Amino acid sequence: MGKLDGKVALITGGNSGIGFAAAKLFAAEGAKVVITGRNSATLQTAAEELGANGLAVQADATDPASADKAVAAAVEAFDGLDIVFANAGIVAPTPVGGTELAIFEEVLKVNVTGPFFTVQAALPHLRAGASVILVGSVLANAGSPGRSAYSASKGAVSSMAKVLAAELSPRGIRVNTVVPGATRTPIWGQTTAEGMAQLESVLGRSIPLNRLGEPEEVAKAALFLASDDSSFIQGAEISVDGGAGGSPLGAPIYRQS
Ligand code: NAP
C-alpha cells in the first residue's frame, strides 16, 4: 500500500530536478501526478516516465491563467486535488549595482507570485485533508552575495506559507515548506559531471555533511509533508540541507582537523 494511494498531486516544475524526483516518488506511492513546466521536451520525457499515473501540462508559473489551466487539466483527468507541490523556481544573479529591473522582477514572479497563484487556482478543488507544500531555500537566511532577489524570494515563500497555513486551517488544508540546501539539480547550470563535481568540491566544504543533497532526498521530505504521516504538521518548515542552515559552523571549512 502506498502512502499516497488515491491522491492527486499537482507539481509545478515537475519536469526537472526536485520536482521530477517528487513526481516519480509520489507516483510510486500511489498518487496520480500532474506536472507543469515550460519546456515541452522535458515535459514529454517526464510524462513518458510517469506513464498512466502522470499528466504533463505546459504552463508558465508566472501566469495565473496558466495555473488555472494546469489545475483544470488535473481536475478533468483525475477528479479533484489533494496535494499541491509549488516547486517551480529560478535563480539568477542580482548583484546590487549591476542588476536590471526585469531580471529582479522575474525571480520574484516565478518564485513568489507563482506559488501564490498556483495555490489560489487549486483552492476550489482541494479536498479536505489536502496538503500544500512550498519550497524555500537555505539561501533565504545565508547572506549570499549577489542573490538579493533569490534570497528575498525564498524568505517571502517561508513567510507566505505561514499566512496560507492560517488562512486554510479552517478548511483542514495543511501548508508547509520544505527548505533545501544545495541540491544536485540542473538549477546550478552545470552540464557535465566534471563541472558538477568541481562545484560540489567547493560547495560541500560549507555543508556540515560535506556534500550536495540529492533531489530524491528533498522529495522524501515533500512526500512526508504530502502524506497523512504529517497530519498534525501545519505552518512548519523542514530543512533538507546537510546542516547548512541549522549548524553552519559544523562545515568542513571550520574544522581544525
Ligand atoms: P531545476 O531542476 O532547474 O527545476 C526548476 C523547475 O522549475 C523546472 O522544472 C522548470 O521547468 C520550472 N520552472 C522554472 N521557471 C518556470 C516558469 N516560469 N513556469 C513554470 N515552470 C518553471 O531546479 P531545482 O533545483 O529542482 O529547483 C526546484 C525548487 O527548489 C526551486 O524552487 C528552487 O529554488 C528550489 N531550491 C533548489 C536548490 C538547489 O540547490 N537545487 C536549493 C534550494 C531551493 P521549465 O524550465 O520547463 O519551465
PDB file of C-alpha atoms and ligand atoms in Angstrom:
ATOM      1  CA  MET A   1       0.000   0.000   0.000  1.00  0.00           C
ATOM      2  CA  GLY A   2       1.366   3.409  -0.980  1.00  0.00           C
ATOM      3  CA  LYS A   3       1.461   6.468   1.245  1.00  0.00           C
ATOM      4  CA  LEU A   4      -0.462   8.489  -1.371  1.00  0.00           C
ATOM      5  CA  ASP A   5      -2.949   5.895  -2.622  1.00  0.00           C
ATOM      6  CA  GLY A   6      -5.980   7.586  -4.163  1.00  0.00           C
ATOM      7  CA  LYS A   7      -4.463  11.073  -4.014  1.00  0.00           C
ATOM      8  CA  VAL A   8      -3.977  13.525  -6.858  1.00  0.00           C
ATOM      9  CA  ALA A   9      -0.916  15.798  -6.828  1.00  0.00           C
ATOM     10  CA  LEU A  10      -0.060  18.920  -8.812  1.00  0.00           C
ATOM     11  CA  ILE A  11       3.691  19.556  -9.011  1.00  0.00           C
ATOM     12  CA  THR A  12       4.898  22.757 -10.648  1.00  0.00           C
ATOM     13  CA  GLY A  13       8.334  22.423 -12.190  1.00  0.00           C
ATOM     14  CA  GLY A  14       7.755  18.665 -12.282  1.00  0.00           C
ATOM     15  CA  ASN A  15       9.874  18.128 -15.391  1.00  0.00           C
ATOM     16  CA  SER A  16      13.276  18.628 -13.722  1.00  0.00           C
ATOM     17  CA  GLY A  17      15.305  18.272 -10.552  1.00  0.00           C
ATOM     18  CA  ILE A  18      13.448  18.178  -7.252  1.00  0.00           C
ATOM     19  CA  GLY A  19      10.010  18.394  -8.883  1.00  0.00           C
ATOM     20  CA  PHE A  20      10.656  15.432 -11.178  1.00  0.00           C
ATOM     21  CA  ALA A  21      12.103  13.380  -8.298  1.00  0.00           C
ATOM     22  CA  ALA A  22       8.949  14.166  -6.309  1.00  0.00           C
ATOM     23  CA  ALA A  23       6.711  13.284  -9.255  1.00  0.00           C
ATOM     24  CA  LYS A  24       8.317   9.844  -9.547  1.00  0.00           C
ATOM     25  CA  LEU A  25       8.214   9.251  -5.787  1.00  0.00           C
ATOM     26  CA  PHE A  26       4.603  10.405  -5.401  1.00  0.00           C
ATOM     27  CA  ALA A  27       3.540   8.186  -8.326  1.00  0.00           C
ATOM     28  CA  ALA A  28       5.426   5.228  -6.829  1.00  0.00           C
ATOM     29  CA  GLU A  29       3.472   5.849  -3.615  1.00  0.00           C
ATOM     30  CA  GLY A  30       0.161   5.599  -5.440  1.00  0.00           C
ATOM     31  CA  ALA A  31      -0.651   9.185  -6.458  1.00  0.00           C
ATOM     32  CA  LYS A  32      -1.833  10.467  -9.790  1.00  0.00           C
ATOM     33  CA  VAL A  33       0.572  13.253 -10.649  1.00  0.00           C
ATOM     34  CA  VAL A  34       0.140  16.331 -12.825  1.00  0.00           C
ATOM     35  CA  ILE A  35       3.399  18.104 -13.635  1.00  0.00           C
ATOM     36  CA  THR A  36       3.952  21.533 -15.122  1.00  0.00           C
ATOM     37  CA  GLY A  37       6.870  23.396 -16.660  1.00  0.00           C
ATOM     38  CA  ARG A  38       7.592  25.446 -19.771  1.00  0.00           C
ATOM     39  CA  ASN A  39       9.951  23.128 -21.644  1.00  0.00           C
ATOM     40  CA  SER A  40       7.849  20.826 -23.832  1.00  0.00           C
ATOM     41  CA  ALA A  41      10.701  18.355 -24.484  1.00  0.00           C
ATOM     42  CA  THR A  42      11.478  17.672 -20.813  1.00  0.00           C
ATOM     43  CA  LEU A  43       7.761  17.665 -20.021  1.00  0.00           C
ATOM     44  CA  GLN A  44       7.225  14.933 -22.591  1.00  0.00           C
ATOM     45  CA  THR A  45      10.171  12.851 -21.348  1.00  0.00           C
ATOM     46  CA  ALA A  46       8.958  13.158 -17.765  1.00  0.00           C
ATOM     47  CA  ALA A  47       5.391  12.261 -18.740  1.00  0.00           C
ATOM     48  CA  GLU A  48       6.620   9.159 -20.576  1.00  0.00           C
ATOM     49  CA  GLU A  49       8.484   8.023 -17.482  1.00  0.00           C
ATOM     50  CA  LEU A  50       5.448   8.604 -15.252  1.00  0.00           C
ATOM     51  CA  GLY A  51       3.192   6.642 -17.603  1.00  0.00           C
ATOM     52  CA  ALA A  52      -0.518   6.313 -16.920  1.00  0.00           C
ATOM     53  CA  ASN A  53      -0.166   7.863 -13.452  1.00  0.00           C
ATOM     54  CA  GLY A  54       1.142  11.133 -14.861  1.00  0.00           C
ATOM     55  CA  LEU A  55      -0.023  14.047 -16.943  1.00  0.00           C
ATOM     56  CA  ALA A  56       2.176  16.877 -18.217  1.00  0.00           C
ATOM     57  CA  VAL A  57       0.767  20.351 -18.772  1.00  0.00           C
ATOM     58  CA  GLN A  58       2.811  23.142 -20.317  1.00  0.00           C
ATOM     59  CA  ALA A  59       2.231  26.106 -18.028  1.00  0.00           C
ATOM     60  CA  ASP A  60       4.217  29.201 -17.086  1.00  0.00           C
ATOM     61  CA  ALA A  61       4.278  29.708 -13.325  1.00  0.00           C
ATOM     62  CA  THR A  62       4.274  33.487 -13.734  1.00  0.00           C
ATOM     63  CA  ASP A  63       0.895  33.465 -15.470  1.00  0.00           C
ATOM     64  CA  PRO A  64      -2.171  32.915 -13.259  1.00  0.00           C
ATOM     65  CA  ALA A  65      -4.201  31.828 -16.317  1.00  0.00           C
ATOM     66  CA  SER A  66      -1.623  29.082 -16.860  1.00  0.00           C
ATOM     67  CA  ALA A  67      -2.063  27.946 -13.263  1.00  0.00           C
ATOM     68  CA  ASP A  68      -5.821  27.787 -13.826  1.00  0.00           C
ATOM     69  CA  LYS A  69      -5.199  25.728 -16.967  1.00  0.00           C
ATOM     70  CA  ALA A  70      -2.975  23.244 -15.125  1.00  0.00           C
ATOM     71  CA  VAL A  71      -5.469  22.859 -12.301  1.00  0.00           C
ATOM     72  CA  ALA A  72      -8.349  22.401 -14.740  1.00  0.00           C
ATOM     73  CA  ALA A  73      -6.397  19.676 -16.568  1.00  0.00           C
ATOM     74  CA  ALA A  74      -5.676  17.895 -13.282  1.00  0.00           C
ATOM     75  CA  VAL A  75      -9.298  18.026 -12.188  1.00  0.00           C
ATOM     76  CA  GLU A  76     -10.546  16.845 -15.559  1.00  0.00           C
ATOM     77  CA  ALA A  77      -8.069  13.958 -15.751  1.00  0.00           C
ATOM     78  CA  PHE A  78      -8.108  12.790 -12.142  1.00  0.00           C
ATOM     79  CA  ASP A  79     -11.152  14.398 -10.498  1.00  0.00           C
ATOM     80  CA  GLY A  80     -10.008  16.763  -7.727  1.00  0.00           C
ATOM     81  CA  LEU A  81      -6.754  17.611  -5.983  1.00  0.00           C
ATOM     82  CA  ASP A  82      -5.160  16.550  -2.694  1.00  0.00           C
ATOM     83  CA  ILE A  83      -1.575  17.776  -2.951  1.00  0.00           C
ATOM     84  CA  VAL A  84      -0.007  20.930  -4.377  1.00  0.00           C
ATOM     85  CA  PHE A  85       3.790  20.952  -4.521  1.00  0.00           C
ATOM     86  CA  ALA A  86       4.515  24.527  -5.671  1.00  0.00           C
ATOM     87  CA  ASN A  87       8.120  23.822  -6.543  1.00  0.00           C
ATOM     88  CA  ALA A  88       8.906  25.725  -9.766  1.00  0.00           C
ATOM     89  CA  GLY A  89      11.661  28.235  -9.200  1.00  0.00           C
ATOM     90  CA  ILE A  90      14.593  30.000 -10.791  1.00  0.00           C
ATOM     91  CA  VAL A  91      17.807  31.527  -9.604  1.00  0.00           C
ATOM     92  CA  ALA A  92      19.625  34.423 -11.243  1.00  0.00           C
ATOM     93  CA  PRO A  93      22.434  36.713 -10.151  1.00  0.00           C
ATOM     94  CA  THR A  94      21.167  40.118  -9.000  1.00  0.00           C
ATOM     95  CA  PRO A  95      24.199  41.929  -7.546  1.00  0.00           C
ATOM     96  CA  VAL A  96      23.425  45.355  -6.164  1.00  0.00           C
ATOM     97  CA  GLY A  97      24.876  47.965  -8.511  1.00  0.00           C
ATOM     98  CA  GLY A  98      24.525  45.800 -11.604  1.00  0.00           C
ATOM     99  CA  THR A  99      21.021  44.434 -11.898  1.00  0.00           C
ATOM    100  CA  GLU A 100      18.283  45.161 -14.440  1.00  0.00           C
ATOM    101  CA  LEU A 101      14.738  45.558 -13.140  1.00  0.00           C
ATOM    102  CA  ALA A 102      13.415  42.852 -15.460  1.00  0.00           C
ATOM    103  CA  ILE A 103      15.560  40.020 -14.051  1.00  0.00           C
ATOM    104  CA  PHE A 104      14.918  41.062 -10.443  1.00  0.00           C
ATOM    105  CA  GLU A 105      11.176  41.048 -11.070  1.00  0.00           C
ATOM    106  CA  GLU A 106      11.325  37.762 -12.995  1.00  0.00           C
ATOM    107  CA  VAL A 107      12.838  35.963  -9.995  1.00  0.00           C
ATOM    108  CA  LEU A 108      10.136  37.318  -7.707  1.00  0.00           C
ATOM    109  CA  LYS A 109       7.402  36.474 -10.214  1.00  0.00           C
ATOM    110  CA  VAL A 110       8.436  32.856 -10.654  1.00  0.00           C
ATOM    111  CA  ASN A 111       9.371  32.181  -7.039  1.00  0.00           C
ATOM    112  CA  VAL A 112       6.744  34.169  -5.105  1.00  0.00           C
ATOM    113  CA  THR A 113       3.851  35.197  -7.353  1.00  0.00           C
ATOM    114  CA  GLY A 114       3.893  31.767  -8.989  1.00  0.00           C
ATOM    115  CA  PRO A 115       3.324  29.662  -5.849  1.00  0.00           C
ATOM    116  CA  PHE A 116       0.659  32.061  -4.573  1.00  0.00           C
ATOM    117  CA  PHE A 117      -1.432  31.892  -7.740  1.00  0.00           C
ATOM    118  CA  THR A 118      -0.868  28.145  -8.054  1.00  0.00           C
ATOM    119  CA  VAL A 119      -2.367  27.684  -4.606  1.00  0.00           C
ATOM    120  CA  GLN A 120      -5.171  30.128  -5.390  1.00  0.00           C
ATOM    121  CA  ALA A 121      -6.023  28.258  -8.590  1.00  0.00           C
ATOM    122  CA  ALA A 122      -6.047  24.906  -6.794  1.00  0.00           C
ATOM    123  CA  LEU A 123      -8.086  26.080  -3.823  1.00  0.00           C
ATOM    124  CA  PRO A 124     -11.617  25.446  -5.133  1.00  0.00           C
ATOM    125  CA  HIS A 125     -10.647  21.849  -5.935  1.00  0.00           C
ATOM    126  CA  LEU A 126      -8.652  20.901  -2.844  1.00  0.00           C
ATOM    127  CA  ARG A 127     -10.309  18.158  -0.860  1.00  0.00           C
ATOM    128  CA  ALA A 128     -10.442  18.072   2.947  1.00  0.00           C
ATOM    129  CA  GLY A 129      -7.109  16.898   4.337  1.00  0.00           C
ATOM    130  CA  ALA A 130      -5.238  18.394   1.400  1.00  0.00           C
ATOM    131  CA  SER A 131      -1.572  19.296   1.710  1.00  0.00           C
ATOM    132  CA  VAL A 132       0.184  22.279   0.147  1.00  0.00           C
ATOM    133  CA  ILE A 133       3.978  22.277   0.093  1.00  0.00           C
ATOM    134  CA  LEU A 134       6.050  25.302  -0.818  1.00  0.00           C
ATOM    135  CA  VAL A 135       9.798  25.352  -1.478  1.00  0.00           C
ATOM    136  CA  GLY A 136      12.056  27.748   0.383  1.00  0.00           C
ATOM    137  CA  SER A 137      15.860  27.767   0.396  1.00  0.00           C
ATOM    138  CA  VAL A 138      18.725  27.819   2.844  1.00  0.00           C
ATOM    139  CA  LEU A 139      19.801  30.973   0.980  1.00  0.00           C
ATOM    140  CA  ALA A 140      16.867  32.918   2.461  1.00  0.00           C
ATOM    141  CA  ASN A 141      18.995  33.472   5.562  1.00  0.00           C
ATOM    142  CA  ALA A 142      22.570  32.984   4.357  1.00  0.00           C
ATOM    143  CA  GLY A 143      23.503  36.478   3.177  1.00  0.00           C
ATOM    144  CA  SER A 144      24.827  35.021  -0.068  1.00  0.00           C
ATOM    145  CA  PRO A 145      26.387  37.837  -2.165  1.00  0.00           C
ATOM    146  CA  GLY A 146      24.702  38.561  -5.496  1.00  0.00           C
ATOM    147  CA  ARG A 147      21.491  36.820  -4.562  1.00  0.00           C
ATOM    148  CA  SER A 148      19.219  39.621  -3.320  1.00  0.00           C
ATOM    149  CA  ALA A 149      16.233  38.668  -5.470  1.00  0.00           C
ATOM    150  CA  TYR A 150      16.538  34.912  -4.943  1.00  0.00           C
ATOM    151  CA  SER A 151      17.125  35.141  -1.185  1.00  0.00           C
ATOM    152  CA  ALA A 152      14.297  37.654  -0.772  1.00  0.00           C
ATOM    153  CA  SER A 153      12.001  35.461  -2.846  1.00  0.00           C
ATOM    154  CA  LYS A 154      12.667  32.408  -0.697  1.00  0.00           C
ATOM    155  CA  GLY A 155      12.280  34.394   2.525  1.00  0.00           C
ATOM    156  CA  ALA A 156       8.967  35.553   1.100  1.00  0.00           C
ATOM    157  CA  VAL A 157       7.931  31.959   0.409  1.00  0.00           C
ATOM    158  CA  SER A 158       8.584  30.976   4.027  1.00  0.00           C
ATOM    159  CA  SER A 159       6.572  33.963   5.291  1.00  0.00           C
ATOM    160  CA  MET A 160       3.767  33.379   2.819  1.00  0.00           C
ATOM    161  CA  ALA A 161       3.447  29.725   3.829  1.00  0.00           C
ATOM    162  CA  LYS A 162       2.629  30.747   7.385  1.00  0.00           C
ATOM    163  CA  VAL A 163      -0.126  33.085   6.179  1.00  0.00           C
ATOM    164  CA  LEU A 164      -1.561  30.426   3.889  1.00  0.00           C
ATOM    165  CA  ALA A 165      -1.498  27.898   6.733  1.00  0.00           C
ATOM    166  CA  ALA A 166      -3.522  30.323   8.848  1.00  0.00           C
ATOM    167  CA  GLU A 167      -5.995  31.065   6.067  1.00  0.00           C
ATOM    168  CA  LEU A 168      -6.506  27.430   5.068  1.00  0.00           C
ATOM    169  CA  SER A 169      -6.609  25.813   8.512  1.00  0.00           C
ATOM    170  CA  PRO A 170     -10.395  26.309   8.751  1.00  0.00           C
ATOM    171  CA  ARG A 171     -10.737  24.033   5.715  1.00  0.00           C
ATOM    172  CA  GLY A 172      -8.378  21.421   7.152  1.00  0.00           C
ATOM    173  CA  ILE A 173      -5.783  22.151   4.494  1.00  0.00           C
ATOM    174  CA  ARG A 174      -2.172  21.968   5.662  1.00  0.00           C
ATOM    175  CA  VAL A 175       0.548  24.263   4.309  1.00  0.00           C
ATOM    176  CA  ASN A 176       4.210  23.575   4.999  1.00  0.00           C
ATOM    177  CA  THR A 177       7.578  24.425   3.488  1.00  0.00           C
ATOM    178  CA  VAL A 178      10.486  22.240   2.546  1.00  0.00           C
ATOM    179  CA  VAL A 179      13.756  24.152   2.712  1.00  0.00           C
ATOM    180  CA  PRO A 180      16.508  22.596   0.593  1.00  0.00           C
ATOM    181  CA  GLY A 181      20.148  23.434   0.776  1.00  0.00           C
ATOM    182  CA  ALA A 182      22.440  22.947  -2.200  1.00  0.00           C
ATOM    183  CA  THR A 183      20.936  20.055  -4.148  1.00  0.00           C
ATOM    184  CA  ARG A 184      22.271  18.310  -7.242  1.00  0.00           C
ATOM    185  CA  THR A 185      19.873  19.554  -9.958  1.00  0.00           C
ATOM    186  CA  PRO A 186      20.092  21.414 -13.279  1.00  0.00           C
ATOM    187  CA  ILE A 187      19.454  24.720 -11.468  1.00  0.00           C
ATOM    188  CA  TRP A 188      23.231  25.027 -10.972  1.00  0.00           C
ATOM    189  CA  GLY A 189      23.738  25.288 -14.726  1.00  0.00           C
ATOM    190  CA  GLN A 190      26.413  22.560 -14.826  1.00  0.00           C
ATOM    191  CA  THR A 191      26.158  20.499 -17.975  1.00  0.00           C
ATOM    192  CA  THR A 192      28.957  17.999 -17.272  1.00  0.00           C
ATOM    193  CA  ALA A 193      29.705  15.574 -14.443  1.00  0.00           C
ATOM    194  CA  GLU A 194      33.130  17.203 -14.072  1.00  0.00           C
ATOM    195  CA  GLY A 195      31.554  20.643 -13.654  1.00  0.00           C
ATOM    196  CA  MET A 196      29.171  19.318 -11.029  1.00  0.00           C
ATOM    197  CA  ALA A 197      31.990  17.529  -9.180  1.00  0.00           C
ATOM    198  CA  GLN A 198      34.037  20.723  -9.133  1.00  0.00           C
ATOM    199  CA  LEU A 199      31.070  22.685  -7.795  1.00  0.00           C
ATOM    200  CA  GLU A 200      30.500  20.059  -5.125  1.00  0.00           C
ATOM    201  CA  SER A 201      34.126  20.121  -4.036  1.00  0.00           C
ATOM    202  CA  VAL A 202      33.748  23.848  -3.349  1.00  0.00           C
ATOM    203  CA  LEU A 203      30.193  23.953  -2.001  1.00  0.00           C
ATOM    204  CA  GLY A 204      30.485  20.763   0.028  1.00  0.00           C
ATOM    205  CA  ARG A 205      33.077  22.385   2.268  1.00  0.00           C
ATOM    206  CA  SER A 206      30.423  24.797   3.560  1.00  0.00           C
ATOM    207  CA  ILE A 207      27.951  21.999   4.328  1.00  0.00           C
ATOM    208  CA  PRO A 208      28.396  20.032   7.582  1.00  0.00           C
ATOM    209  CA  LEU A 209      27.636  16.742   5.830  1.00  0.00           C
ATOM    210  CA  ASN A 210      30.238  17.695   3.205  1.00  0.00           C
ATOM    211  CA  ARG A 211      28.206  17.051   0.054  1.00  0.00           C
ATOM    212  CA  LEU A 212      25.317  18.268  -2.052  1.00  0.00           C
ATOM    213  CA  GLY A 213      21.863  16.867  -1.440  1.00  0.00           C
ATOM    214  CA  GLU A 214      20.148  14.630  -3.949  1.00  0.00           C
ATOM    215  CA  PRO A 215      16.779  15.685  -5.370  1.00  0.00           C
ATOM    216  CA  GLU A 216      15.347  12.395  -4.084  1.00  0.00           C
ATOM    217  CA  GLU A 217      16.279  13.416  -0.526  1.00  0.00           C
ATOM    218  CA  VAL A 218      14.236  16.607  -0.844  1.00  0.00           C
ATOM    219  CA  ALA A 219      11.422  14.659  -2.500  1.00  0.00           C
ATOM    220  CA  LYS A 220      11.239  12.342   0.522  1.00  0.00           C
ATOM    221  CA  ALA A 221      10.630  15.312   2.819  1.00  0.00           C
ATOM    222  CA  ALA A 222       7.948  16.546   0.413  1.00  0.00           C
ATOM    223  CA  LEU A 223       6.383  13.065   0.482  1.00  0.00           C
ATOM    224  CA  PHE A 224       6.247  13.182   4.272  1.00  0.00           C
ATOM    225  CA  LEU A 225       4.542  16.586   4.170  1.00  0.00           C
ATOM    226  CA  ALA A 226       2.191  15.432   1.399  1.00  0.00           C
ATOM    227  CA  SER A 227       1.118  12.265   3.180  1.00  0.00           C
ATOM    228  CA  ASP A 228      -1.061  11.691   6.212  1.00  0.00           C
ATOM    229  CA  ASP A 229       2.115  10.833   8.149  1.00  0.00           C
ATOM    230  CA  SER A 230       2.361  14.590   8.779  1.00  0.00           C
ATOM    231  CA  SER A 231      -1.333  15.039   9.569  1.00  0.00           C
ATOM    232  CA  PHE A 232      -0.750  17.401  12.548  1.00  0.00           C
ATOM    233  CA  ILE A 233       2.091  19.397  10.998  1.00  0.00           C
ATOM    234  CA  GLN A 234       0.924  22.862   9.968  1.00  0.00           C
ATOM    235  CA  GLY A 235       2.853  26.039   9.105  1.00  0.00           C
ATOM    236  CA  ALA A 236       6.164  24.244   9.616  1.00  0.00           C
ATOM    237  CA  GLU A 237       9.451  24.041   7.755  1.00  0.00           C
ATOM    238  CA  ILE A 238      11.616  21.010   7.137  1.00  0.00           C
ATOM    239  CA  SER A 239      15.221  21.725   6.206  1.00  0.00           C
ATOM    240  CA  VAL A 240      16.948  19.262   3.889  1.00  0.00           C
ATOM    241  CA  ASP A 241      20.369  20.847   3.748  1.00  0.00           C
ATOM    242  CA  GLY A 242      23.024  18.650   5.346  1.00  0.00           C
ATOM    243  CA  GLY A 243      23.158  21.060   8.284  1.00  0.00           C
ATOM    244  CA  ALA A 244      23.992  24.181   6.253  1.00  0.00           C
ATOM    245  CA  GLY A 245      21.143  26.215   7.775  1.00  0.00           C
ATOM    246  CA  GLY A 246      20.929  24.862  11.313  1.00  0.00           C
ATOM    247  CA  SER A 247      24.555  24.085  12.085  1.00  0.00           C
ATOM    248  CA  PRO A 248      26.700  26.086   9.651  1.00  0.00           C
ATOM    249  CA  LEU A 249      29.800  26.186  11.867  1.00  0.00           C
ATOM    250  CA  GLY A 250      29.985  22.408  11.617  1.00  0.00           C
ATOM    251  CA  ALA A 251      31.036  22.726   7.974  1.00  0.00           C
ATOM    252  CA  PRO A 252      34.415  21.313   6.908  1.00  0.00           C
ATOM    253  CA  ILE A 253      35.815  24.821   6.315  1.00  0.00           C
ATOM    254  CA  TYR A 254      35.606  25.468  10.063  1.00  0.00           C
ATOM    255  CA  ARG A 255      37.114  22.166  11.200  1.00  0.00           C
ATOM    256  CA  GLN A 256      40.523  22.173  12.873  1.00  0.00           C
ATOM    257  CA  SER A 257      41.418  18.671  11.736  1.00  0.00           C
TER     258      SER A 257
HETATM  259  P1  NAP B   1      15.549  22.824 -11.710  1.00  0.00           P
HETATM  260  O1  NAP B   1      15.980  21.427 -11.956  1.00  0.00           O
HETATM  261  O2  NAP B   1      16.126  23.915 -12.516  1.00  0.00           O
HETATM  262  O3  NAP B   1      13.967  22.861 -11.810  1.00  0.00           O
HETATM  263  C1  NAP B   1      13.252  24.068 -11.811  1.00  0.00           C
HETATM  264  C2  NAP B   1      11.874  23.756 -12.333  1.00  0.00           C
HETATM  265  O4  NAP B   1      11.091  24.937 -12.322  1.00  0.00           O
HETATM  266  C3  NAP B   1      11.907  23.233 -13.757  1.00  0.00           C
HETATM  267  O5  NAP B   1      11.023  22.150 -13.853  1.00  0.00           O
HETATM  268  C4  NAP B   1      11.425  24.403 -14.572  1.00  0.00           C
HETATM  269  O6  NAP B   1      10.755  23.948 -15.739  1.00  0.00           O
HETATM  270  C5  NAP B   1      10.466  25.056 -13.581  1.00  0.00           C
HETATM  271  N1  NAP B   1      10.243  26.464 -13.900  1.00  0.00           N
HETATM  272  C6  NAP B   1      11.133  27.489 -13.868  1.00  0.00           C
HETATM  273  N2  NAP B   1      10.549  28.620 -14.258  1.00  0.00           N
HETATM  274  C7  NAP B   1       9.260  28.306 -14.544  1.00  0.00           C
HETATM  275  C8  NAP B   1       8.150  29.041 -15.007  1.00  0.00           C
HETATM  276  N3  NAP B   1       8.222  30.362 -15.260  1.00  0.00           N
HETATM  277  N4  NAP B   1       6.976  28.387 -15.181  1.00  0.00           N
HETATM  278  C9  NAP B   1       6.889  27.067 -14.948  1.00  0.00           C
HETATM  279  N5  NAP B   1       7.899  26.310 -14.504  1.00  0.00           N
HETATM  280  C10 NAP B   1       9.076  26.929 -14.320  1.00  0.00           C
HETATM  281  O7  NAP B   1      15.827  23.221 -10.200  1.00  0.00           O
HETATM  282  P2  NAP B   1      15.510  22.533  -8.804  1.00  0.00           P
HETATM  283  O8  NAP B   1      16.758  22.615  -8.042  1.00  0.00           O
HETATM  284  O9  NAP B   1      14.829  21.241  -8.954  1.00  0.00           O
HETATM  285  O10 NAP B   1      14.511  23.621  -8.183  1.00  0.00           O
HETATM  286  C11 NAP B   1      13.259  23.296  -7.635  1.00  0.00           C
HETATM  287  C12 NAP B   1      12.984  24.244  -6.479  1.00  0.00           C
HETATM  288  O11 NAP B   1      13.934  24.016  -5.439  1.00  0.00           O
HETATM  289  C13 NAP B   1      13.102  25.722  -6.853  1.00  0.00           C
HETATM  290  O12 NAP B   1      12.063  26.445  -6.217  1.00  0.00           O
HETATM  291  C14 NAP B   1      14.449  26.113  -6.264  1.00  0.00           C
HETATM  292  O13 NAP B   1      14.539  27.479  -5.975  1.00  0.00           O
HETATM  293  C15 NAP B   1      14.458  25.249  -5.013  1.00  0.00           C
HETATM  294  N6  NAP B   1      15.777  25.047  -4.436  1.00  0.00           N
HETATM  295  C16 NAP B   1      16.748  24.386  -5.123  1.00  0.00           C
HETATM  296  C17 NAP B   1      18.000  24.226  -4.555  1.00  0.00           C
HETATM  297  C18 NAP B   1      19.123  23.514  -5.270  1.00  0.00           C
HETATM  298  O14 NAP B   1      20.287  23.617  -4.859  1.00  0.00           O
HETATM  299  N7  NAP B   1      18.848  22.773  -6.345  1.00  0.00           N
HETATM  300  C19 NAP B   1      18.249  24.726  -3.257  1.00  0.00           C
HETATM  301  C20 NAP B   1      17.234  25.384  -2.583  1.00  0.00           C
HETATM  302  C21 NAP B   1      16.000  25.542  -3.179  1.00  0.00           C
HETATM  303  P3  NAP B   1      10.886  24.716 -17.160  1.00  0.00           P
HETATM  304  O15 NAP B   1      12.308  25.097 -17.319  1.00  0.00           O
HETATM  305  O16 NAP B   1      10.398  23.710 -18.143  1.00  0.00           O
HETATM  306  O17 NAP B   1       9.977  25.886 -17.065  1.00  0.00           O
END
